[in-house]
Amino acid sequence: MSMSIKQQLAAELGQAAGAALGVVPGDFQWQVTAANDPRFGDYQTNAAMLLAKVLRRNPRELATVIAGACEGLPACARVEVAGPGFVNFHLSDQWLGARLLGQQADPRLGVAAVPEPRRVVVDFSAPNVAKPMHVGHIRSTIIGDCLARVARFVGHEVITDNHIGDWGTQFGMILLGWKQSLDAARLETDPIAELLRIYREVNEHAKSDQAVLQACRDELVKLQAGDEENLAIWRRCVDLSLRQLREIYATLGVGFDHFLGESFYNDRLQPLVEDLLSSGLAEVSDGAVCVFFRDVPELADKPCLIRKQDGGYLYATTDLATIDHRISEWRADDIWYVVGAPQQLHFQQVFEVARRRGARAQMVHVAHGSILGQDRKLMKTRSGDNVGLREVLEEAVERARGVIDGKNPGLPEAEKAEVASIIGIGAVKYAELSQHRMTDYVFHWDRMLSLQGNTAPYLQYSYVRVRSIFRKLDDPGAELAAAVAAAPALADPAERVLALQLQRFAEVVPEVLDGFTPNALALYLHELARAFHSFFEACPVLKSDGPTRAGRLLLCDLTARVLRQGLDLLGIEVVERM
Ligand code: ARG
């Protein structure tokens, strides 16, 4: 199994220094981190300081013993003690070069598979039927897709499930509007917009007219009681919305294994509530059914409502039934909910009830913030509506087209259209993924489409630039064969910096899942691209020859592959020319 530099160095350090100090393997977690200042070497450890407390010895003295024990390791060119007891490792160029060869030969580019794969359900996107998927849903969709991709890549068994809101009180209004003022033609061309129009129209009337409100309630009750006509209308609404949603997902390149919406759980709600009552976990309070958390301080005054006085079930009830299904049918070990931060209380309550019922899966609310317009308020259209996701994607592609027309006017028409779509959609995704998910970020067209800075177009352009080197070779196959025949010497400092950065891919990818932070991978790729550009300026590739040229081509090939693989984990495609 492949190990990252961090893991390998920690293992070798543990063995050598552990033996020298008499520390039993397993008694202490030997750890190294990448040094953030090259003056302090490539990696460092603070193990001496941690051990000093346990062993009651002087940390600098311990550091000296550790450094001495590591001197002879093949990984290390030089080991020094610094400050109060840090040990700094300067890696051997030869060792680093050999690792690059290993990375080159590995289809996973050095990223190890997890030793114990888990079955992970990722719940993301989940828009509500008959309401447009707005730009806020993009956060859940893009982050969720990225986490699913990374989890799969490191070897987990991933099930993606789109828990669409297809059974809410909004259907009372939609049913009434459908019967009174449906524009059938518009329903064909843009179903989500037409459903939204009738929903809004009825909603307006219901605000001022009690009779309308009552009529909506009657329609909803009929639907819930299984009225044939209303069920048929509801089914059409769901079908039409799903059809349009699938188009958007296709444009985004986002896939789901399941679309089990809220309605899927309808007939499981009553038995679930009865079970909660009979087991004593829930109780009747003012005619409603609630679960109280009297012993959980933050939730003491926040019971979870699972059946209303009028007998209606709630969002939480459905989520509890959903957890049962995911655990019993899918054998989920983990369930990740990629949903906006305002739903934090909801998930806290639902997870608590589920745990009391014995659910053993690890459930995590992977929360995210909002997207802001350039006025730093929630992003809205001029008329105050949520901005539609479809419109955003269309505009992104159009604007990307402008960028390409400026940069490479000679590109053939068909290629321009394809490139524009990849650049535009990549830009929107990267603007999201390069931020910490909890940050409220400003949606800024010019910034996200810029060819400079921390953007997708910059990374895609970097990829194009590396690939263009290979197009200039007379015989790329033969050159690449020569490049992998021997480890690169890494004589130039810029080559070494790039090599270390390439090797860090194996460290960064698994870290994305530690805190659910795709932005760590985005930042890494940005730094990789910058290291490549510095290397490319300092180290001529095509004008060099012999082993120097072979070593540089190896670095170029790996850079292209890590960029492409890394972007793929973010859900972003690359192009060969732009
Ligand atoms: N439909 C919900 C909304 O748009 C999100 C659902 C998230 N998933 C879940 N299992 N509750 O707010």
Coordinates of C-alpha atoms and ligand atoms in Angstrom, one line a residue:
M1 CA 0.0 0.0 0.0
S2 CA 1.3 3.4 -0.8
M3 CA 2.0 5.9 1.9
S4 CA 2.3 9.6 1.8
I5 CA 5.6 11.3 2.8
K6 CA 4.0 12.3 6.0
Q7 CA 3.0 8.7 6.9
Q8 CA 6.2 7.1 5.7
L9 CA 8.4 9.6 7.5
A10 CA 6.4 9.3 10.7
A11 CA 6.6 5.5 10.5
E12 CA 10.4 5.5 9.9
L13 CA 10.9 8.2 12.6
G14 CA 8.8 6.1 15.1
Q15 CA 10.9 3.1 14.5
A16 CA 14.3 4.7 14.6
A17 CA 13.7 7.2 17.4
G18 CA 11.4 4.9 19.3
A19 CA 14.2 2.3 19.5
A20 CA 16.8 5.0 20.5
L21 CA 14.5 6.3 23.3
G22 CA 12.9 3.0 24.4
V23 CA 9.4 4.1 23.4
V24 CA 7.3 1.1 22.7
P25 CA 5.5 1.2 19.3
G26 CA 1.9 2.1 19.8
D27 CA 2.6 4.0 23.0
F28 CA 3.2 7.2 21.2
Q29 CA 1.8 8.8 18.0
W30 CA 4.8 9.9 16.0
Q31 CA 3.8 12.7 13.7
V32 CA 5.4 14.9 11.2
T33 CA 4.0 18.0 9.4
A34 CA 5.1 19.7 6.2
A35 CA 7.3 22.7 7.2
N36 CA 5.8 26.0 6.2
D37 CA 9.1 27.7 5.8
P38 CA 11.8 26.0 3.6
R39 CA 14.5 27.3 6.1
F40 CA 13.2 24.7 8.5
G41 CA 13.5 21.9 6.1
D42 CA 10.8 20.0 4.3
Y43 CA 9.0 18.3 7.2
Q44 CA 9.2 18.7 10.9
T45 CA 8.1 17.0 14.2
N46 CA 7.4 18.3 17.6
A47 CA 7.5 14.8 19.1
A48 CA 10.4 15.8 21.4
M49 CA 8.3 18.4 23.1
L50 CA 5.3 16.0 23.6
L51 CA 7.6 13.2 24.9
A52 CA 9.4 15.5 27.2
K53 CA 6.3 15.8 29.3
V54 CA 5.7 12.1 29.5
L55 CA 9.3 11.1 30.0
R56 CA 10.1 14.1 32.2
R57 CA 13.2 14.9 30.2
N58 CA 14.6 18.0 28.5
P59 CA 13.0 18.5 25.1
R60 CA 16.1 19.7 23.4
E61 CA 18.0 16.7 24.7
L62 CA 15.3 14.4 23.4
A63 CA 15.3 16.2 20.0
T64 CA 19.0 15.6 19.7
V65 CA 18.6 11.9 20.3
I66 CA 15.7 11.8 17.8
A67 CA 17.7 13.7 15.2
G68 CA 20.7 11.4 15.7
A69 CA 18.5 8.3 15.3
C70 CA 17.1 9.7 12.0
E71 CA 20.4 10.8 10.5
G72 CA 20.9 7.5 8.7
L73 CA 17.4 7.1 7.3
P74 CA 17.4 6.9 3.5
A75 CA 14.6 9.6 3.4
C76 CA 16.8 12.2 5.1
A77 CA 19.7 14.2 3.7
R78 CA 20.0 16.2 6.9
V79 CA 18.2 16.3 10.2
E80 CA 18.5 19.3 12.6
V81 CA 17.3 20.4 16.0
A82 CA 15.7 23.8 16.1
G83 CA 14.2 26.1 18.7
P84 CA 12.9 24.5 22.0
G85 CA 12.9 21.0 20.5
F86 CA 11.7 20.8 17.0
V87 CA 13.3 18.3 14.7
N88 CA 13.6 19.5 11.0
F89 CA 14.0 17.0 8.2
H90 CA 15.6 17.9 4.9
L91 CA 14.6 15.1 2.5
S92 CA 17.1 13.4 0.3
D93 CA 16.7 14.4 -3.4
Q94 CA 17.3 10.8 -4.4
W95 CA 14.6 9.5 -2.1
L96 CA 12.2 12.2 -3.3
G97 CA 13.0 11.4 -7.0
A98 CA 12.3 7.7 -6.4
R99 CA 9.0 8.6 -4.8
L100 CA 8.0 10.6 -7.9
L101 CA 8.6 7.6 -10.1
G102 CA 6.4 5.6 -7.8
Q103 CA 3.7 8.2 -8.0
Q104 CA 4.0 8.3 -11.8
A105 CA 3.4 4.6 -12.0
D106 CA 0.4 4.7 -9.7
P107 CA -3.0 5.2 -11.3
R108 CA -4.1 6.7 -7.9
L109 CA -1.2 9.1 -8.0
G110 CA 0.0 8.0 -4.6
V111 CA -3.3 8.4 -2.7
A112 CA -3.8 5.4 -0.5
A113 CA -7.1 3.5 -0.3
V114 CA -8.6 3.6 3.2
P115 CA -7.8 0.4 5.2
E116 CA -11.4 0.1 6.4
P117 CA -13.9 1.2 3.8
R118 CA -17.3 2.4 5.2
R119 CA -20.6 2.7 3.5
V120 CA -21.5 6.3 3.3
V121 CA -24.8 7.9 2.3
V122 CA -24.4 11.4 1.0
D123 CA -27.7 13.4 1.2
F124 CA -27.3 16.6 -0.9
S125 CA -29.0 19.0 -3.3
A126 CA -32.6 18.1 -2.3
P127 CA -34.5 21.0 -3.8
N128 CA -38.3 21.2 -3.3
V129 CA -40.6 20.3 -6.1
A130 CA -42.5 23.1 -7.7
K131 CA -40.1 25.6 -6.3
P132 CA -37.2 26.5 -8.5
M133 CA -33.8 25.3 -7.6
H134 CA -32.1 28.5 -6.7
V135 CA -28.6 29.6 -6.5
G136 CA -28.4 28.6 -2.8
H137 CA -29.0 25.0 -3.7
I138 CA -25.9 25.1 -5.7
R139 CA -23.8 25.0 -2.5
S140 CA -25.3 21.8 -1.4
T141 CA -25.2 20.3 -4.8
I142 CA -21.5 21.2 -5.5
I143 CA -20.1 20.4 -2.1
G144 CA -22.1 17.2 -1.8
D145 CA -20.9 16.0 -5.2
C146 CA -17.3 16.8 -4.4
L147 CA -17.5 14.9 -1.0
A148 CA -19.0 11.9 -2.7
R149 CA -16.3 11.9 -5.3
V150 CA -13.5 12.1 -2.8
A151 CA -15.1 9.5 -0.5
R152 CA -15.3 7.1 -3.5
F153 CA -11.8 7.9 -4.6
V154 CA -10.3 7.0 -1.2
G155 CA -12.2 3.7 -1.3
H156 CA -15.5 4.2 0.6
E157 CA -18.7 2.7 -0.7
V158 CA -20.8 5.7 -1.4
I159 CA -24.5 6.0 -2.0
T160 CA -25.8 9.4 -3.1
D161 CA -29.4 10.2 -2.4
N162 CA -31.4 13.3 -3.4
H163 CA -34.0 13.7 -0.7
I164 CA -36.2 16.0 -2.8
G165 CA -39.1 17.9 -1.1
D166 CA -41.9 16.4 -3.1
W167 CA -44.6 16.3 -0.4
G168 CA -45.1 19.5 1.4
T169 CA -47.9 21.9 2.3
Q170 CA -47.1 23.9 -0.9
F171 CA -49.1 21.3 -2.8
G172 CA -52.4 22.6 -1.4
M173 CA -51.7 25.9 -3.3
I174 CA -50.3 24.3 -6.4
L175 CA -53.4 22.0 -6.7
L176 CA -55.8 24.9 -6.4
G177 CA -53.7 27.0 -8.9
W178 CA -53.4 24.1 -11.3
K179 CA -57.2 23.7 -11.3
Q180 CA -57.9 27.5 -11.7
S181 CA -55.2 29.1 -13.8
L182 CA -52.7 26.6 -15.3
D183 CA -50.9 27.7 -18.5
A184 CA -50.5 24.3 -20.2
A185 CA -48.1 25.5 -22.9
R186 CA -45.8 27.1 -20.4
L187 CA -46.0 24.0 -18.3
E188 CA -44.5 22.1 -21.2
T189 CA -41.6 24.6 -21.9
D190 CA -40.6 25.5 -18.4
P191 CA -42.5 23.4 -15.8
I192 CA -40.7 24.6 -12.7
A193 CA -41.3 28.2 -13.6
E194 CA -45.0 27.6 -14.3
L195 CA -45.5 25.7 -11.1
L196 CA -43.8 28.4 -9.2
R197 CA -46.0 31.0 -10.9
I198 CA -49.3 29.3 -9.9
Y199 CA -47.9 28.7 -6.4
R200 CA -47.1 32.4 -6.0
E201 CA -50.4 33.6 -7.4
V202 CA -52.5 31.4 -5.0
N203 CA -50.2 32.2 -2.1
E204 CA -50.8 35.9 -2.7
H205 CA -54.6 35.4 -2.8
A206 CA -54.6 33.2 0.3
K207 CA -52.9 36.0 2.3
S208 CA -55.9 38.3 2.0
D209 CA -58.7 35.8 1.4
Q210 CA -59.6 33.3 4.0
A211 CA -61.8 31.4 1.6
V212 CA -58.8 30.8 -0.7
L213 CA -56.7 29.6 2.2
Q214 CA -59.4 27.2 3.2
A215 CA -59.7 25.9 -0.4
C216 CA -56.0 25.2 -0.4
R217 CA -56.2 23.3 2.9
D218 CA -59.1 21.2 1.4
E219 CA -57.1 20.3 -1.6
L220 CA -54.2 19.3 0.6
V221 CA -56.4 17.1 2.8
K222 CA -57.9 15.5 -0.3
L223 CA -54.4 14.8 -1.6
Q224 CA -53.2 13.3 1.6
A225 CA -56.4 11.2 1.8
G226 CA -55.5 9.7 -1.6
D227 CA -57.9 11.5 -3.9
E228 CA -57.3 10.2 -7.4
E229 CA -57.5 13.5 -9.3
N230 CA -55.2 15.3 -6.9
L231 CA -52.8 12.4 -6.7
A232 CA -52.6 12.5 -10.5
I233 CA -51.8 16.2 -10.6
W234 CA -49.2 15.8 -7.9
R235 CA -47.5 13.0 -9.8
R236 CA -47.3 15.1 -12.9
C237 CA -45.8 18.0 -10.9
V238 CA -43.1 15.7 -9.5
D239 CA -42.4 14.1 -12.9
L240 CA -42.1 17.4 -14.7
S241 CA -40.0 19.0 -12.0
L242 CA -37.7 15.9 -11.9
R243 CA -37.3 16.0 -15.7
Q244 CA -36.1 19.6 -15.5
L245 CA -33.9 18.9 -12.5
R246 CA -32.2 16.1 -14.3
E247 CA -31.3 18.4 -17.1
I248 CA -29.7 20.7 -14.7
Y249 CA -27.8 17.9 -13.0
A250 CA -26.6 16.7 -16.5
T251 CA -25.3 20.2 -17.2
L252 CA -23.5 20.2 -13.9
G253 CA -22.2 16.7 -14.3
V254 CA -23.7 15.6 -11.0
G255 CA -25.2 12.2 -10.6
F256 CA -27.3 10.5 -7.9
D257 CA -27.9 6.8 -7.1
H258 CA -31.3 7.6 -5.7
F259 CA -34.0 10.2 -5.8
L260 CA -36.0 9.1 -2.8
G261 CA -38.1 12.2 -2.1
E262 CA -40.1 12.8 1.1
S263 CA -43.2 11.2 -0.4
F264 CA -41.4 7.8 -0.5
Y265 CA -41.7 7.7 3.3
N266 CA -45.4 8.6 3.6
D267 CA -46.8 5.3 4.7
R268 CA -43.9 4.8 7.2
L269 CA -44.7 7.9 9.2
Q270 CA -47.7 6.6 11.2
P271 CA -46.0 3.3 12.4
L272 CA -42.9 5.3 13.2
V273 CA -44.8 7.7 15.5
E274 CA -46.7 4.8 17.1
D275 CA -43.4 3.1 17.7
L276 CA -41.9 6.2 19.3
L277 CA -45.0 6.5 21.5
S278 CA -45.1 2.9 22.6
S279 CA -41.4 2.8 23.4
G280 CA -41.9 5.9 25.6
L281 CA -39.5 8.1 23.7
A282 CA -42.3 10.4 22.5
E283 CA -45.2 11.7 24.4
V284 CA -48.4 13.5 23.7
S285 CA -48.3 17.2 24.6
D286 CA -51.2 19.5 24.0
G287 CA -52.6 17.0 21.5
A288 CA -49.3 16.9 19.5
V289 CA -46.6 14.2 19.6
C290 CA -43.2 15.4 20.7
V291 CA -39.9 14.0 21.8
F292 CA -38.5 16.0 24.8
F293 CA -34.7 16.2 25.5
R294 CA -35.0 17.2 29.1
D295 CA -31.5 15.9 29.9
V296 CA -29.7 17.7 27.0
P297 CA -29.0 21.3 28.2
E298 CA -29.1 23.0 24.7
L299 CA -32.2 21.1 23.7
A300 CA -34.0 21.2 27.1
D301 CA -36.6 23.7 25.9
K302 CA -36.6 22.5 22.2
P303 CA -38.7 19.4 21.8
C304 CA -38.8 17.7 18.4
L305 CA -42.4 17.8 17.1
I306 CA -43.2 14.7 15.1
R307 CA -47.0 14.9 14.8
K308 CA -49.1 18.0 14.8
Q309 CA -52.4 18.4 16.7
D310 CA -54.3 18.1 13.4
G311 CA -52.5 14.7 12.8
G312 CA -50.1 16.1 10.2
Y313 CA -46.5 14.8 10.1
L314 CA -43.4 17.0 9.9
Y315 CA -40.1 17.4 8.2
A316 CA -38.4 15.7 11.2
T317 CA -40.8 12.7 11.1
T318 CA -39.8 12.1 7.4
D319 CA -36.2 12.4 8.2
L320 CA -36.5 9.8 11.0
A321 CA -38.1 7.4 8.6
T322 CA -35.4 8.1 6.1
I323 CA -32.7 7.3 8.6
D324 CA -34.4 3.9 9.3
H325 CA -34.4 3.1 5.6
R326 CA -30.8 4.1 5.1
I327 CA -29.6 2.0 8.0
S328 CA -31.8 -1.1 7.5
E329 CA -31.9 -1.2 3.7
W330 CA -28.6 0.3 2.8
R331 CA -26.6 -0.6 5.9
A332 CA -25.2 2.9 6.1
D333 CA -22.2 3.4 8.5
D334 CA -22.2 7.1 7.9
I335 CA -24.8 9.6 6.7
W336 CA -23.7 13.1 5.6
Y337 CA -26.3 15.8 5.2
V338 CA -25.0 18.6 3.1
V339 CA -27.6 21.3 4.0
G340 CA -27.6 25.0 4.9
A341 CA -26.6 26.1 8.4
P342 CA -30.2 27.3 9.2
Q343 CA -31.2 23.7 9.6
Q344 CA -28.8 23.0 12.4
L345 CA -31.4 22.6 15.1
H346 CA -33.5 20.3 12.9
F347 CA -30.6 17.9 12.5
Q348 CA -29.5 18.1 16.1
Q349 CA -33.0 17.1 17.1
V350 CA -33.4 14.4 14.5
F351 CA -30.0 12.8 15.2
E352 CA -30.7 12.8 18.9
V353 CA -34.1 11.0 18.4
A354 CA -32.5 8.6 16.0
R355 CA -29.7 7.8 18.5
R356 CA -32.3 7.2 21.2
R357 CA -34.0 4.7 18.9
G358 CA -30.7 2.9 18.6
A359 CA -29.4 4.2 15.2
R360 CA -25.8 3.4 15.1
A361 CA -24.7 5.2 12.0
Q362 CA -22.5 8.3 12.3
M363 CA -24.7 11.2 11.2
V364 CA -23.1 14.5 10.3
H365 CA -24.8 17.8 9.3
V366 CA -22.3 19.2 6.8
A367 CA -23.6 22.7 7.1
H368 CA -22.9 25.6 4.7
G369 CA -23.4 29.3 4.6
S370 CA -25.1 31.5 2.0
I371 CA -24.2 33.0 -1.3
L372 CA -24.2 36.8 -1.4
G373 CA -24.7 39.3 -4.2
Q374 CA -22.2 42.0 -4.8
D375 CA -24.1 44.2 -2.4
R376 CA -23.2 41.6 0.3
K377 CA -26.9 40.7 0.8
L378 CA -28.4 37.4 0.0
M379 CA -28.3 37.0 -3.8
K380 CA -31.6 38.0 -5.4
T381 CA -32.8 39.2 -8.8
R382 CA -33.9 42.8 -9.4
S383 CA -37.5 41.8 -8.7
G384 CA -36.4 40.3 -5.4
D385 CA -36.7 36.6 -6.4
N386 CA -34.1 34.0 -5.7
V387 CA -31.8 33.7 -8.7
G388 CA -32.5 30.6 -10.7
L389 CA -29.7 28.1 -10.9
R390 CA -30.4 27.4 -14.6
E391 CA -30.0 31.1 -15.4
V392 CA -26.8 31.3 -13.5
L393 CA -25.3 28.3 -15.4
E394 CA -26.4 29.8 -18.7
E395 CA -24.9 33.1 -17.9
A396 CA -21.6 31.4 -16.8
V397 CA -21.3 29.6 -20.1
E398 CA -22.0 32.8 -22.0
R399 CA -19.5 34.8 -20.1
A400 CA -16.9 32.1 -20.4
R401 CA -17.4 32.2 -24.1
G402 CA -16.5 35.9 -24.0
V403 CA -13.2 35.0 -22.2
I404 CA -12.3 32.4 -24.8
D405 CA -13.2 34.6 -27.8
G406 CA -10.7 37.1 -26.3
K407 CA -8.0 34.6 -25.5
N408 CA -8.1 32.2 -28.5
P409 CA -10.3 33.6 -31.3
G410 CA -8.9 31.0 -33.7
L411 CA -10.4 28.0 -31.9
P412 CA -12.9 26.1 -34.1
E413 CA -16.5 27.0 -33.4
A414 CA -17.6 23.6 -32.1
E415 CA -14.6 23.4 -29.7
K416 CA -15.3 26.9 -28.5
A417 CA -18.8 26.0 -27.4
E418 CA -17.6 22.9 -25.5
V419 CA -14.7 24.8 -23.9
A420 CA -17.1 27.6 -22.9
S421 CA -19.3 25.2 -21.1
I422 CA -16.5 23.5 -19.3
I423 CA -14.9 26.8 -18.3
G424 CA -18.2 28.4 -17.3
I425 CA -19.4 25.6 -15.1
G426 CA -16.0 25.0 -13.7
A427 CA -15.8 28.6 -12.7
V428 CA -19.1 28.5 -10.8
K429 CA -18.1 25.2 -9.0
Y430 CA -14.7 26.4 -8.1
A431 CA -15.9 29.7 -6.7
E432 CA -17.9 27.6 -4.3
L433 CA -15.3 25.0 -3.5
S434 CA -12.4 27.4 -3.0
Q435 CA -14.3 28.9 0.0
H436 CA -14.7 27.3 3.4
R437 CA -18.3 25.9 3.3
M438 CA -19.3 28.0 6.3
T439 CA -18.2 31.3 4.7
D440 CA -20.9 33.5 3.1
Y441 CA -19.2 34.3 -0.2
V442 CA -19.9 37.0 -2.7
F443 CA -20.9 35.7 -6.2
H444 CA -18.6 37.7 -8.4
W445 CA -18.6 36.9 -12.1
D446 CA -15.4 38.7 -13.2
R447 CA -13.4 37.3 -10.3
M448 CA -14.5 33.7 -10.8
L449 CA -13.9 33.8 -14.5
S450 CA -10.5 35.5 -14.3
L451 CA -7.5 33.6 -15.8
Q452 CA -5.4 34.8 -12.8
G453 CA -5.9 34.2 -9.2
N454 CA -7.5 31.3 -7.3
T455 CA -9.9 30.4 -10.0
A456 CA -10.9 27.4 -12.1
P457 CA -9.9 29.0 -15.4
Y458 CA -6.4 29.6 -13.9
L459 CA -6.1 25.9 -13.1
Q460 CA -7.6 24.8 -16.4
Y461 CA -5.2 27.1 -18.2
S462 CA -2.3 25.7 -16.2
Y463 CA -3.3 22.3 -17.3
V464 CA -3.5 23.4 -21.0
R465 CA -0.1 24.9 -20.6
V466 CA 1.5 21.7 -19.4
R467 CA -0.2 19.6 -22.0
S468 CA 1.0 22.0 -24.7
I469 CA 4.6 21.0 -23.9
F470 CA 3.8 17.4 -24.9
R471 CA 2.2 18.5 -28.1
K472 CA 5.5 20.1 -29.1
L473 CA 7.5 16.8 -28.8
D474 CA 8.3 14.8 -31.9
D475 CA 7.8 11.5 -30.1
P476 CA 6.0 12.0 -26.8
G477 CA 5.8 8.3 -26.2
A478 CA 9.5 7.7 -26.4
E479 CA 10.2 10.8 -24.4
L480 CA 7.9 9.7 -21.6
A481 CA 9.5 6.3 -21.6
A482 CA 12.8 7.9 -21.1
A483 CA 11.4 10.1 -18.4
V484 CA 10.3 7.1 -16.3
A485 CA 13.4 5.1 -16.8
A486 CA 15.3 6.9 -14.0
A487 CA 14.5 9.0 -11.0
P488 CA 14.8 12.7 -11.7
A489 CA 17.8 14.4 -10.0
L490 CA 15.8 17.5 -8.9
A491 CA 19.0 19.7 -9.0
D492 CA 17.1 23.0 -9.4
P493 CA 15.3 24.3 -6.3
A494 CA 12.2 25.0 -8.4
E495 CA 12.1 21.3 -9.5
R496 CA 12.3 20.3 -5.9
V497 CA 9.5 22.6 -4.8
L498 CA 7.3 21.2 -7.5
A499 CA 8.2 17.6 -6.6
L500 CA 7.3 18.1 -2.9
Q501 CA 4.0 19.8 -3.9
L502 CA 3.1 16.9 -6.2
Q503 CA 3.8 14.4 -3.4
R504 CA 1.5 16.3 -1.1
F505 CA -1.5 15.3 -3.2
A506 CA -1.5 12.0 -1.2
E507 CA -1.8 14.0 2.1
V508 CA -4.3 16.5 1.0
V509 CA -7.0 14.3 -0.6
P510 CA -7.9 12.3 2.6
E511 CA -7.8 15.5 4.7
V512 CA -10.8 16.8 2.7
L513 CA -13.0 14.3 4.5
D514 CA -11.6 15.1 8.0
G515 CA -13.4 18.4 8.2
F516 CA -15.5 18.2 5.0
T517 CA -13.4 20.9 3.5
P518 CA -13.1 20.7 -0.3
N519 CA -11.4 24.1 -0.1
A520 CA -8.3 22.4 1.2
L521 CA -8.0 20.5 -2.1
A522 CA -8.8 23.7 -4.1
L523 CA -6.1 25.6 -2.3
Y524 CA -3.7 22.7 -2.8
L525 CA -4.3 22.7 -6.6
H526 CA -3.8 26.4 -6.8
E527 CA -0.4 26.1 -5.0
L528 CA 0.5 23.3 -7.3
A529 CA -0.3 25.4 -10.4
R530 CA 1.8 28.2 -9.0
A531 CA 4.7 25.9 -8.2
F532 CA 4.5 24.6 -11.8
H533 CA 4.6 28.2 -13.3
S534 CA 7.6 29.1 -11.2
F535 CA 9.3 25.8 -12.3
F536 CA 8.4 26.5 -15.9
E537 CA 9.9 29.9 -15.8
A538 CA 13.1 28.8 -14.1
C539 CA 13.7 25.5 -15.8
P540 CA 13.5 25.2 -19.6
V541 CA 12.0 21.9 -20.6
L542 CA 12.2 21.8 -24.4
K543 CA 15.5 23.5 -24.5
S544 CA 17.1 21.1 -22.1
D545 CA 18.4 17.6 -22.9
G546 CA 19.5 14.3 -21.5
P547 CA 18.5 13.4 -18.0
T548 CA 17.6 17.0 -17.1
R549 CA 15.0 17.0 -19.9
A550 CA 13.7 13.6 -18.9
G551 CA 13.3 14.6 -15.2
R552 CA 11.5 17.8 -16.2
L553 CA 9.1 16.0 -18.5
L554 CA 8.3 13.6 -15.7
L555 CA 7.4 16.6 -13.5
C556 CA 5.3 18.0 -16.3
D557 CA 3.5 14.7 -16.8
L558 CA 2.7 14.3 -13.1
T559 CA 1.6 17.9 -12.8
A560 CA -0.9 17.5 -15.6
R561 CA -2.3 14.3 -14.1
V562 CA -2.5 15.6 -10.6
L563 CA -4.3 18.7 -11.8
R564 CA -6.7 16.7 -13.8
Q565 CA -7.4 14.2 -11.1
G566 CA -7.7 16.9 -8.4
L567 CA -10.1 18.9 -10.5
D568 CA -12.1 15.8 -11.2
L569 CA -12.5 15.3 -7.5
L570 CA -13.9 18.8 -7.3
G571 CA -16.3 17.9 -10.2
I572 CA -14.5 20.1 -12.7
E573 CA -13.4 19.1 -16.2
V574 CA -10.3 20.1 -18.1
V575 CA -9.8 21.0 -21.7
E576 CA -6.8 20.4 -23.9
R577 CA -6.8 23.8 -25.5
M578 CA -8.4 27.1 -24.6
Ligands
ARG1 N1 -35.6 20.0 0.9 C1 -34.9 20.6 1.9 C2 -34.7 22.1 1.7 O1 -34.7 22.5 0.5 C3 -33.5 19.9 2.1 C4 -33.5 18.5 2.5 C5 -32.2 18.0 3.1 N2 -32.2 16.6 3.4 C6 -32.8 16.1 4.5 N3 -32.7 14.8 4.6 N4 -33.5 16.8 5.3 O2 -34.5 22.8 2.6

